[in-house]
Amino acid sequence: QVQLVESGGGSVQPGDSLTLSCAGSGTDLNIFLMGWYRQKPGKQRELVAMFTGFDTIVYADSVKGRFTLSRGNAKNTVTLQMNNLKPEETADYLCHGDQNLSDGRQLYWGQGTQVTVSS
């Protein structure tokens, strides 16, 4: 069973930084397409940053220049460095994996880690 486990969320003030981490387990295969979404209560899940290839990344326009997605040293791990956080970015942040296998496409979601930005 593939699992994605997030860590690094917390409560910070506007302008502060946080680093989120996601670790995948339960598969011997590489999950190259990994990234982060965020969701607020009553709203749709929003893409934040996602690997769309081995080294290619797509970012939400609102986070470009402030957030950086990178791969960890361990297989199926990613980190999201978030700088200059804004109150409107308070949300549940979910790690996402997209694995295209010979027997079908598999989508994975972590349980989420809460990020709260307030003064």
Coordinates of N, CA, C and O in Angstrom, one line a residue:
Q1 N 0.8 -1.2 0.0 CA 0.0 0.0 0.0 C 0.9 1.2 0.0 O 1.7 1.4 0.9
V2 N 0.7 2.1 -1.0 CA 1.5 3.3 -1.1 C 0.9 4.4 -0.2 O -0.3 4.6 -0.2
Q3 N 1.8 5.0 0.6 CA 1.4 6.1 1.4 C 2.3 7.3 1.2 O 3.5 7.1 1.0
L4 N 1.8 8.5 1.3 CA 2.5 9.7 1.3 C 2.3 10.4 2.7 O 1.1 10.6 3.1
V5 N 3.3 10.7 3.4 CA 3.3 11.3 4.7 C 3.9 12.6 4.7 O 5.1 12.8 4.3
E6 N 3.1 13.7 5.1 CA 3.6 15.0 5.1 C 4.1 15.4 6.5 O 3.6 14.9 7.5
S7 N 5.0 16.4 6.6 CA 5.4 17.0 7.8 C 5.9 18.4 7.6 O 6.1 18.8 6.4
G8 N 6.0 19.2 8.6 CA 6.6 20.5 8.5 C 5.6 21.6 8.7 O 6.0 22.8 8.7
G9 N 4.3 21.3 8.7 CA 3.3 22.4 8.9 C 3.4 23.0 10.3 O 4.0 22.5 11.2
G10 N 2.7 24.2 10.4 CA 2.7 24.9 11.7 C 2.1 26.2 11.5 O 1.5 26.5 10.5
S11 N 2.2 27.0 12.6 CA 1.6 28.3 12.7 C 2.7 29.3 12.6 O 3.6 29.3 13.5
V12 N 2.6 30.3 11.7 CA 3.6 31.3 11.5 C 3.0 32.7 11.3 O 1.8 32.7 11.0
Q13 N 3.8 33.7 11.4 CA 3.3 35.0 11.1 C 3.5 35.4 9.6 O 4.4 34.8 8.9
P14 N 2.8 36.3 9.1 CA 3.0 36.8 7.7 C 4.5 37.2 7.5 O 5.1 37.8 8.3
G15 N 5.0 36.7 6.3 CA 6.4 37.0 6.0 C 7.3 35.9 6.4 O 8.5 35.9 6.0
D16 N 6.9 35.0 7.3 CA 7.8 33.9 7.8 C 7.9 32.8 6.7 O 7.2 32.9 5.7
S17 N 8.7 31.9 7.0 CA 8.9 30.8 6.0 C 8.7 29.4 6.7 O 8.8 29.3 7.9
L18 N 8.3 28.5 5.9 CA 8.2 27.1 6.4 C 8.7 26.1 5.3 O 8.6 26.5 4.1
T19 N 9.1 25.0 5.7 CA 9.5 23.9 4.8 C 8.7 22.7 5.0 O 8.7 22.2 6.1
L20 N 7.9 22.3 4.0 CA 7.1 21.0 4.1 C 7.9 19.9 3.4 O 8.6 20.1 2.5
S21 N 7.7 18.7 4.0 CA 8.4 17.5 3.5 C 7.3 16.4 3.3 O 6.3 16.3 4.0
C22 N 7.5 15.6 2.2 CA 6.7 14.5 1.9 C 7.5 13.3 1.7 O 8.5 13.4 0.9
A23 N 7.2 12.2 2.3 CA 7.9 10.9 2.1 C 6.9 9.8 1.6 O 5.9 9.6 2.3
G24 N 7.2 9.2 0.5 CA 6.4 8.1 0.0 C 7.0 6.8 0.4 O 8.2 6.6 0.5
S25 N 6.1 5.8 0.6 CA 6.5 4.5 1.0 C 5.5 3.5 0.4 O 4.4 3.9 0.0
G26 N 5.9 2.2 0.4 CA 5.0 1.2 0.0 C 5.2 0.8 -1.5 O 4.4 0.0 -2.0
T27 N 6.2 1.3 -2.1 CA 6.4 0.9 -3.5 C 7.9 0.9 -3.8 O 8.7 1.7 -3.2
D28 N 8.3 -0.1 -4.6 CA 9.7 -0.1 -5.0 C 10.0 0.7 -6.2 O 11.2 0.9 -6.6
L29 N 9.0 1.2 -6.8 CA 9.1 2.1 -8.0 C 9.2 3.5 -7.7 O 8.7 4.0 -6.7
N30 N 9.9 4.3 -8.5 CA 10.0 5.7 -8.4 C 8.7 6.4 -8.7 O 8.1 6.0 -9.7
I31 N 8.3 7.3 -7.9 CA 7.2 8.2 -8.3 C 7.8 9.6 -8.6 O 8.1 10.4 -7.8
F32 N 8.0 9.8 -9.9 CA 8.7 11.0 -10.4 C 7.8 12.2 -10.3 O 8.3 13.3 -10.1
L33 N 6.5 12.0 -10.5 CA 5.6 13.2 -10.6 C 5.0 13.3 -9.2 O 4.0 12.7 -8.8
M34 N 5.6 14.2 -8.4 CA 5.1 14.5 -7.1 C 5.1 16.0 -6.8 O 5.8 16.8 -7.5
G35 N 4.3 16.4 -5.9 CA 4.2 17.8 -5.6 C 3.2 18.1 -4.5 O 2.9 17.2 -3.7
W36 N 2.7 19.3 -4.5 CA 1.8 19.8 -3.4 C 0.6 20.5 -3.9 O 0.7 21.3 -4.8
Y37 N -0.5 20.2 -3.3 CA -1.8 21.0 -3.4 C -2.1 21.6 -2.0 O -1.6 21.2 -1.0
R38 N -3.0 22.5 -2.0 CA -3.5 23.1 -0.8 C -5.0 23.2 -0.9 O -5.6 23.5 -2.0
Q39 N -5.7 23.1 0.3 CA -7.2 23.2 0.3 C -7.6 23.9 1.6 O -7.2 23.6 2.7
K40 N -8.5 24.8 1.4 CA -9.2 25.5 2.5 C -10.6 25.0 2.6 O -11.2 24.5 1.7
P41 N -11.2 25.0 3.8 CA -12.5 24.5 4.0 C -13.5 25.1 3.1 O -13.6 26.3 3.0
G42 N -14.3 24.3 2.4 CA -15.3 24.8 1.5 C -14.8 25.2 0.2 O -15.6 25.7 -0.7
K43 N -13.5 25.0 -0.1 CA -12.9 25.5 -1.4 C -12.3 24.3 -2.1 O -12.0 23.2 -1.5
Q44 N -12.1 24.4 -3.4 CA -11.5 23.4 -4.2 C -10.0 23.3 -3.9 O -9.4 24.3 -3.5
R45 N -9.5 22.1 -4.1 CA -8.1 21.9 -4.0 C -7.3 22.6 -5.1 O -7.7 22.6 -6.2
E46 N -6.2 23.3 -4.7 CA -5.5 24.1 -5.6 C -4.1 23.6 -5.7 O -3.4 23.3 -4.8
L47 N -3.6 23.5 -7.0 CA -2.2 23.1 -7.2 C -1.3 24.2 -6.7 O -1.5 25.4 -7.0
V48 N -0.2 23.8 -6.0 CA 0.8 24.8 -5.5 C 2.1 24.6 -6.3 O 2.6 25.6 -6.9
A49 N 2.6 23.4 -6.4 CA 3.8 23.1 -7.1 C 3.8 21.6 -7.4 O 3.5 20.8 -6.5
M50 N 4.3 21.3 -8.6 CA 4.2 19.9 -9.0 C 5.3 19.6 -10.0 O 5.6 20.4 -10.9
F51 N 6.0 18.5 -9.8 CA 6.9 18.0 -10.8 C 6.1 17.4 -11.9 O 5.3 16.5 -11.7
T52 N 6.3 17.9 -13.1 CA 5.6 17.4 -14.3 C 6.6 16.5 -15.2 O 6.2 16.0 -16.2
G53 N 7.8 16.3 -14.7 CA 8.8 15.5 -15.4 C 9.8 15.2 -14.3 O 9.7 15.5 -13.2
F54 N 11.0 14.7 -14.8 CA 12.0 14.4 -13.9 C 12.5 15.7 -13.2 O 12.8 15.7 -12.0
D55 N 12.7 16.8 -14.0 CA 13.2 18.0 -13.5 C 12.3 19.2 -13.8 O 12.6 20.3 -13.3
T56 N 11.2 19.0 -14.5 CA 10.3 20.1 -14.8 C 9.3 20.3 -13.7 O 8.8 19.3 -13.2
I57 N 9.0 21.6 -13.4 CA 8.1 21.9 -12.3 C 7.1 23.0 -12.8 O 7.5 23.9 -13.5
V58 N 5.9 22.8 -12.4 CA 4.9 23.9 -12.6 C 4.5 24.4 -11.2 O 4.3 23.7 -10.2
Y59 N 4.4 25.8 -11.1 CA 4.0 26.5 -9.9 C 2.7 27.2 -10.1 O 2.5 27.7 -11.2
A60 N 1.9 27.4 -9.1 CA 0.9 28.3 -9.2 C 1.4 29.7 -9.3 O 2.5 30.1 -8.8
D61 N 0.7 30.5 -10.1 CA 1.2 31.9 -10.4 C 1.4 32.7 -9.1 O 2.4 33.5 -8.9
S62 N 0.6 32.4 -8.1 CA 0.6 33.2 -6.8 C 1.9 32.9 -6.0 O 2.2 33.6 -5.1
V63 N 2.5 31.8 -6.3 CA 3.7 31.4 -5.4 C 5.0 31.5 -6.1 O 6.0 31.2 -5.5
K64 N 5.0 31.8 -7.4 CA 6.2 31.9 -8.2 C 7.2 32.9 -7.6 O 6.8 34.0 -7.3
G65 N 8.4 32.5 -7.4 CA 9.4 33.4 -6.8 C 9.5 33.3 -5.3 O 10.5 33.8 -4.7
R66 N 8.5 32.7 -4.7 CA 8.5 32.5 -3.2 C 8.6 31.1 -2.8 O 9.2 30.8 -1.7
F67 N 8.1 30.2 -3.5 CA 8.1 28.8 -3.2 C 9.0 28.0 -4.1 O 9.2 28.3 -5.3
T68 N 9.7 27.0 -3.5 CA 10.6 26.2 -4.3 C 10.4 24.7 -4.0 O 10.4 24.3 -2.8
L69 N 10.1 23.9 -5.0 CA 9.9 22.5 -4.9 C 11.2 21.8 -5.3 O 11.8 22.1 -6.3
S70 N 11.5 20.8 -4.5 CA 12.8 20.0 -4.8 C 12.6 18.6 -4.4 O 11.7 18.3 -3.6
R71 N 13.4 17.7 -4.9 CA 13.4 16.3 -4.5 C 14.4 16.1 -3.3 O 15.4 16.7 -3.2
G72 N 14.0 15.2 -2.4 CA 14.9 14.9 -1.3 C 15.9 13.8 -1.8 O 15.9 13.3 -2.9
N73 N 16.8 13.6 -0.8 CA 17.8 12.6 -1.1 C 17.3 11.2 -1.2 O 17.7 10.4 -2.0
A74 N 16.3 10.8 -0.4 CA 15.7 9.5 -0.5 C 14.7 9.4 -1.6 O 14.1 10.4 -2.0
K75 N 14.5 8.2 -2.1 CA 13.5 8.0 -3.2 C 12.1 8.4 -2.7 O 11.7 8.2 -1.6
N76 N 11.4 9.0 -3.6 CA 10.0 9.4 -3.4 C 9.8 10.3 -2.3 O 8.9 10.2 -1.4
T77 N 10.7 11.3 -2.2 CA 10.6 12.4 -1.2 C 10.6 13.7 -1.9 O 11.4 13.9 -2.9
V78 N 9.9 14.7 -1.5 CA 9.9 16.0 -2.0 C 9.8 17.0 -0.8 O 9.3 16.7 0.2
T79 N 10.4 18.2 -1.0 CA 10.2 19.3 -0.1 C 9.7 20.5 -0.8 O 9.9 20.7 -1.9
L80 N 9.0 21.3 0.0 CA 8.5 22.6 -0.5 C 8.9 23.7 0.4 O 8.5 23.8 1.6
Q81 N 9.8 24.5 0.0 CA 10.3 25.7 0.7 C 9.4 26.8 0.4 O 9.2 27.2 -0.7
M82 N 8.7 27.3 1.4 CA 7.8 28.4 1.3 C 8.3 29.7 2.0 O 8.5 29.6 3.2
N83 N 8.5 30.7 1.3 CA 9.0 32.0 1.8 C 8.0 33.1 1.7 O 7.1 33.0 0.9
N84 N 8.1 34.0 2.6 CA 7.2 35.2 2.6 C 5.8 34.8 2.6 O 5.0 35.2 1.7
L85 N 5.4 34.0 3.5 CA 4.0 33.4 3.5 C 3.0 34.5 3.8 O 3.2 35.5 4.6
K86 N 1.8 34.4 3.2 CA 0.7 35.3 3.3 C -0.4 34.7 4.0 O -0.6 33.5 4.0
P87 N -1.3 35.5 4.7 CA -2.4 35.0 5.4 C -3.3 34.2 4.6 O -3.9 33.1 5.0
E88 N -3.6 34.6 3.3 CA -4.5 33.8 2.5 C -3.9 32.5 2.1 O -4.7 31.7 1.4
E89 N -2.7 32.2 2.4 CA -2.1 30.9 2.1 C -2.3 29.9 3.3 O -1.8 28.8 3.2
T90 N -3.1 30.3 4.3 CA -3.5 29.4 5.3 C -4.3 28.3 4.7 O -5.3 28.6 4.0
A91 N -3.9 27.0 4.9 CA -4.6 25.9 4.2 C -4.1 24.6 4.7 O -3.0 24.6 5.4
D92 N -4.8 23.5 4.4 CA -4.3 22.2 4.5 C -3.4 21.9 3.3 O -4.0 22.0 2.2
Y93 N -2.2 21.5 3.5 CA -1.3 21.3 2.4 C -1.1 19.8 2.2 O -0.8 19.1 3.1
L94 N -1.4 19.3 1.0 CA -1.4 17.8 0.7 C -0.4 17.4 -0.3 O -0.3 18.1 -1.4
C95 N 0.4 16.4 0.0 CA 1.3 15.9 -0.9 C 0.6 15.0 -1.9 O -0.4 14.3 -1.6
H96 N 1.0 15.1 -3.2 CA 0.4 14.4 -4.3 C 1.4 13.6 -5.1 O 2.5 14.1 -5.4
G97 N 1.1 12.4 -5.5 CA 1.9 11.6 -6.4 C 1.1 11.1 -7.5 O -0.1 10.8 -7.4
D98 N 1.7 11.1 -8.7 CA 1.0 10.6 -9.9 C 2.0 9.6 -10.6 O 3.0 10.0 -11.1
Q99 N 1.5 8.4 -10.6 CA 2.4 7.3 -11.1 C 1.7 6.6 -12.3 O 0.6 6.0 -12.1
N100 N 2.3 6.7 -13.5 CA 1.8 6.1 -14.7 C 2.4 4.7 -14.9 O 3.6 4.7 -15.3
L101 N 1.7 3.7 -14.5 CA 2.3 2.3 -14.6 C 1.7 1.6 -15.8 O 0.7 2.0 -16.4
S102 N 2.3 0.5 -16.1 CA 1.9 -0.3 -17.3 C 0.4 -0.8 -17.1 O -0.3 -1.0 -18.1
D103 N 0.0 -1.0 -15.9 CA -1.4 -1.5 -15.6 C -2.3 -0.4 -15.2 O -3.4 -0.7 -14.7
G104 N -1.9 0.8 -15.4 CA -2.8 2.0 -15.1 C -2.2 3.1 -14.4 O -1.1 3.0 -13.8
R105 N -2.8 4.2 -14.3 CA -2.4 5.4 -13.7 C -2.8 5.4 -12.2 O -4.0 5.2 -11.9
Q106 N -1.9 5.6 -11.3 CA -2.2 5.6 -9.9 C -2.0 7.0 -9.3 O -0.9 7.6 -9.5
L107 N -3.0 7.5 -8.6 CA -2.9 8.8 -7.9 C -2.8 8.6 -6.4 O -3.6 7.8 -5.9
Y108 N -1.9 9.3 -5.8 CA -1.8 9.2 -4.3 C -1.9 10.5 -3.7 O -1.5 11.6 -4.2
W109 N -2.5 10.5 -2.5 CA -2.6 11.7 -1.7 C -2.2 11.5 -0.2 O -2.6 10.4 0.4
G110 N -1.5 12.4 0.3 CA -1.3 12.4 1.8 C -2.5 12.9 2.5 O -3.4 13.4 2.0
Q111 N -2.4 12.7 3.8 CA -3.5 13.2 4.7 C -3.5 14.7 4.9 O -4.5 15.2 5.3
G112 N -2.4 15.3 4.7 CA -2.3 16.8 4.8 C -1.6 17.2 6.0 O -1.6 16.6 7.0
T113 N -1.0 18.4 5.9 CA -0.4 19.1 7.0 C -0.9 20.5 7.0 O -0.9 21.2 6.0
Q114 N -1.3 21.0 8.2 CA -1.9 22.3 8.3 C -0.9 23.4 8.4 O 0.1 23.4 9.1
V115 N -1.1 24.5 7.6 CA -0.3 25.7 7.6 C -1.2 26.8 7.9 O -2.2 27.1 7.2
T116 N -0.8 27.6 9.0 CA -1.6 28.7 9.4 C -0.7 29.9 9.4 O 0.3 29.9 10.1
V117 N -1.2 31.0 8.7 CA -0.4 32.2 8.6 C -1.3 33.3 9.2 O -2.3 33.7 8.6
S118 N -0.9 33.9 10.3 CA -1.7 34.9 11.0 C -0.8 35.7 11.9 O 0.3 35.3 12.3
S119 N -1.2 37.0 12.1 CA -0.5 37.9 13.0 C -1.0 37.9 14.4 O -2.1 37.4 14.7

